[in-house]
Amino acid sequence: MAEGNPDVPWPFYLWRMLIDGRFQGRGYGRAALDSATAHLRSRPDARELMTSVVPGEGSPLGFYLRYGFVETGEMHDHEHVLRLAL
């Protein structure tokens, strides 16, 4: 997460969570997000987790939407911004 990074306009931003393609679909990404969101939910100042994706083939957009992120309609660094309410 990019907490406190001046290049990111949100306090809590997930930047580039990568799971090797050979191991995708086994629940590792969901487990990693579960751990990260559990940590954030323990913080009184954390209300949302943001991330961004490039849509298209191989995009993690579907994964994030299934997890509960929603599209905001915003763009950040040429990527579509997603928001997860905590």
PDB file of C-alpha atoms in Angstrom:
ATOM      1  CA  MET A   1       0.000   0.000   0.000  1.00  0.00           C
ATOM      2  CA  ALA A   2       1.177   3.497  -0.735  1.00  0.00           C
ATOM      3  CA  GLU A   3       0.274   5.110   2.555  1.00  0.00           C
ATOM      4  CA  GLY A   4       1.732   8.597   2.718  1.00  0.00           C
ATOM      5  CA  ASN A   5       3.114   8.625  -0.842  1.00  0.00           C
ATOM      6  CA  PRO A   6       2.898  12.218  -2.180  1.00  0.00           C
ATOM      7  CA  ASP A   7       2.352  10.950  -5.759  1.00  0.00           C
ATOM      8  CA  VAL A   8      -0.896   9.221  -4.748  1.00  0.00           C
ATOM      9  CA  PRO A   9      -3.936  11.389  -3.928  1.00  0.00           C
ATOM     10  CA  TRP A  10      -5.476   8.924  -1.443  1.00  0.00           C
ATOM     11  CA  PRO A  11      -4.243   7.919   2.010  1.00  0.00           C
ATOM     12  CA  PHE A  12      -4.583   4.174   1.293  1.00  0.00           C
ATOM     13  CA  TYR A  13      -3.771   2.970  -2.212  1.00  0.00           C
ATOM     14  CA  LEU A  14      -2.985  -0.569  -3.324  1.00  0.00           C
ATOM     15  CA  TRP A  15      -0.304  -0.369  -5.986  1.00  0.00           C
ATOM     16  CA  ARG A  16       0.486  -3.372  -8.135  1.00  0.00           C
ATOM     17  CA  MET A  17      -0.555  -6.498  -6.300  1.00  0.00           C
ATOM     18  CA  LEU A  18       0.908  -9.236  -8.474  1.00  0.00           C
ATOM     19  CA  ILE A  19       0.292 -12.973  -8.297  1.00  0.00           C
ATOM     20  CA  ASP A  20       2.332 -15.162 -10.646  1.00  0.00           C
ATOM     21  CA  GLY A  21       0.046 -16.397 -13.423  1.00  0.00           C
ATOM     22  CA  ARG A  22       0.885 -20.002 -12.576  1.00  0.00           C
ATOM     23  CA  PHE A  23      -0.669 -19.495  -9.148  1.00  0.00           C
ATOM     24  CA  GLN A  24      -3.683 -17.357  -9.989  1.00  0.00           C
ATOM     25  CA  GLY A  25      -7.103 -18.774  -9.209  1.00  0.00           C
ATOM     26  CA  ARG A  26      -5.916 -20.463  -6.016  1.00  0.00           C
ATOM     27  CA  GLY A  27      -7.085 -17.800  -3.571  1.00  0.00           C
ATOM     28  CA  TYR A  28      -3.720 -16.144  -2.918  1.00  0.00           C
ATOM     29  CA  GLY A  29      -4.852 -12.741  -4.163  1.00  0.00           C
ATOM     30  CA  ARG A  30      -8.032 -12.870  -2.083  1.00  0.00           C
ATOM     31  CA  ALA A  31      -6.035 -13.951   0.978  1.00  0.00           C
ATOM     32  CA  ALA A  32      -3.586 -11.093   0.485  1.00  0.00           C
ATOM     33  CA  LEU A  33      -6.421  -8.573   0.154  1.00  0.00           C
ATOM     34  CA  ASP A  34      -8.197 -10.071   3.164  1.00  0.00           C
ATOM     35  CA  SER A  35      -5.056  -9.530   5.223  1.00  0.00           C
ATOM     36  CA  ALA A  36      -4.510  -5.985   3.946  1.00  0.00           C
ATOM     37  CA  THR A  37      -8.124  -4.938   4.482  1.00  0.00           C
ATOM     38  CA  ALA A  38      -8.217  -6.500   7.955  1.00  0.00           C
ATOM     39  CA  HIS A  39      -5.189  -4.394   8.863  1.00  0.00           C
ATOM     40  CA  LEU A  40      -6.730  -1.242   7.412  1.00  0.00           C
ATOM     41  CA  ARG A  41     -10.062  -1.844   9.149  1.00  0.00           C
ATOM     42  CA  SER A  42      -8.197  -1.860  12.469  1.00  0.00           C
ATOM     43  CA  ARG A  43      -7.128   1.732  11.840  1.00  0.00           C
ATOM     44  CA  PRO A  44      -9.606   4.429  12.853  1.00  0.00           C
ATOM     45  CA  ASP A  45      -8.630   6.718   9.950  1.00  0.00           C
ATOM     46  CA  ALA A  46      -9.052   4.136   7.165  1.00  0.00           C
ATOM     47  CA  ARG A  47     -12.387   4.497   5.367  1.00  0.00           C
ATOM     48  CA  GLU A  48     -11.520   3.295   1.881  1.00  0.00           C
ATOM     49  CA  LEU A  49      -8.861   1.472  -0.083  1.00  0.00           C
ATOM     50  CA  MET A  50      -8.185   2.664  -3.594  1.00  0.00           C
ATOM     51  CA  THR A  51      -6.456   0.926  -6.487  1.00  0.00           C
ATOM     52  CA  SER A  52      -6.271   1.372 -10.237  1.00  0.00           C
ATOM     53  CA  VAL A  53      -6.198  -0.951 -13.221  1.00  0.00           C
ATOM     54  CA  VAL A  54      -5.635  -0.913 -16.947  1.00  0.00           C
ATOM     55  CA  PRO A  55      -8.647  -2.632 -18.525  1.00  0.00           C
ATOM     56  CA  GLY A  56      -8.257  -5.226 -21.245  1.00  0.00           C
ATOM     57  CA  GLU A  57      -6.912  -8.720 -21.648  1.00  0.00           C
ATOM     58  CA  GLY A  58      -5.080  -9.874 -18.540  1.00  0.00           C
ATOM     59  CA  SER A  59      -6.476  -7.025 -16.447  1.00  0.00           C
ATOM     60  CA  PRO A  60      -7.264  -7.697 -12.777  1.00  0.00           C
ATOM     61  CA  LEU A  61     -10.439  -5.583 -13.082  1.00  0.00           C
ATOM     62  CA  GLY A  62     -12.784  -8.573 -12.722  1.00  0.00           C
ATOM     63  CA  PHE A  63     -10.921  -9.824  -9.663  1.00  0.00           C
ATOM     64  CA  TYR A  64     -11.207  -6.475  -7.910  1.00  0.00           C
ATOM     65  CA  LEU A  65     -14.887  -6.060  -8.809  1.00  0.00           C
ATOM     66  CA  ARG A  66     -15.680  -9.549  -7.489  1.00  0.00           C
ATOM     67  CA  TYR A  67     -13.838  -8.658  -4.286  1.00  0.00           C
ATOM     68  CA  GLY A  68     -16.087  -5.631  -3.777  1.00  0.00           C
ATOM     69  CA  PHE A  69     -14.236  -2.715  -5.335  1.00  0.00           C
ATOM     70  CA  VAL A  70     -16.365  -0.364  -7.438  1.00  0.00           C
ATOM     71  CA  GLU A  71     -15.366   1.784 -10.379  1.00  0.00           C
ATOM     72  CA  THR A  72     -15.247   5.480  -9.499  1.00  0.00           C
ATOM     73  CA  GLY A  73     -15.194   6.895 -13.027  1.00  0.00           C
ATOM     74  CA  GLU A  74     -11.872   8.588 -12.199  1.00  0.00           C
ATOM     75  CA  MET A  75      -8.540   8.082 -13.914  1.00  0.00           C
ATOM     76  CA  HIS A  76      -5.133   8.113 -12.237  1.00  0.00           C
ATOM     77  CA  ASP A  77      -1.926   7.868 -14.248  1.00  0.00           C
ATOM     78  CA  HIS A  78      -3.918   6.555 -17.279  1.00  0.00           C
ATOM     79  CA  GLU A  79      -5.621   3.847 -15.202  1.00  0.00           C
ATOM     80  CA  HIS A  80      -9.220   3.340 -14.057  1.00  0.00           C
ATOM     81  CA  VAL A  81      -9.619   4.021 -10.330  1.00  0.00           C
ATOM     82  CA  LEU A  82     -11.454   1.560  -8.083  1.00  0.00           C
ATOM     83  CA  ARG A  83     -12.670   2.057  -4.500  1.00  0.00           C
ATOM     84  CA  LEU A  84     -13.324  -0.431  -1.714  1.00  0.00           C
ATOM     85  CA  ALA A  85     -15.305   0.896   1.252  1.00  0.00           C
ATOM     86  CA  LEU A  86     -13.831  -0.247   4.533  1.00  0.00           C
TER      87      LEU A  86
END
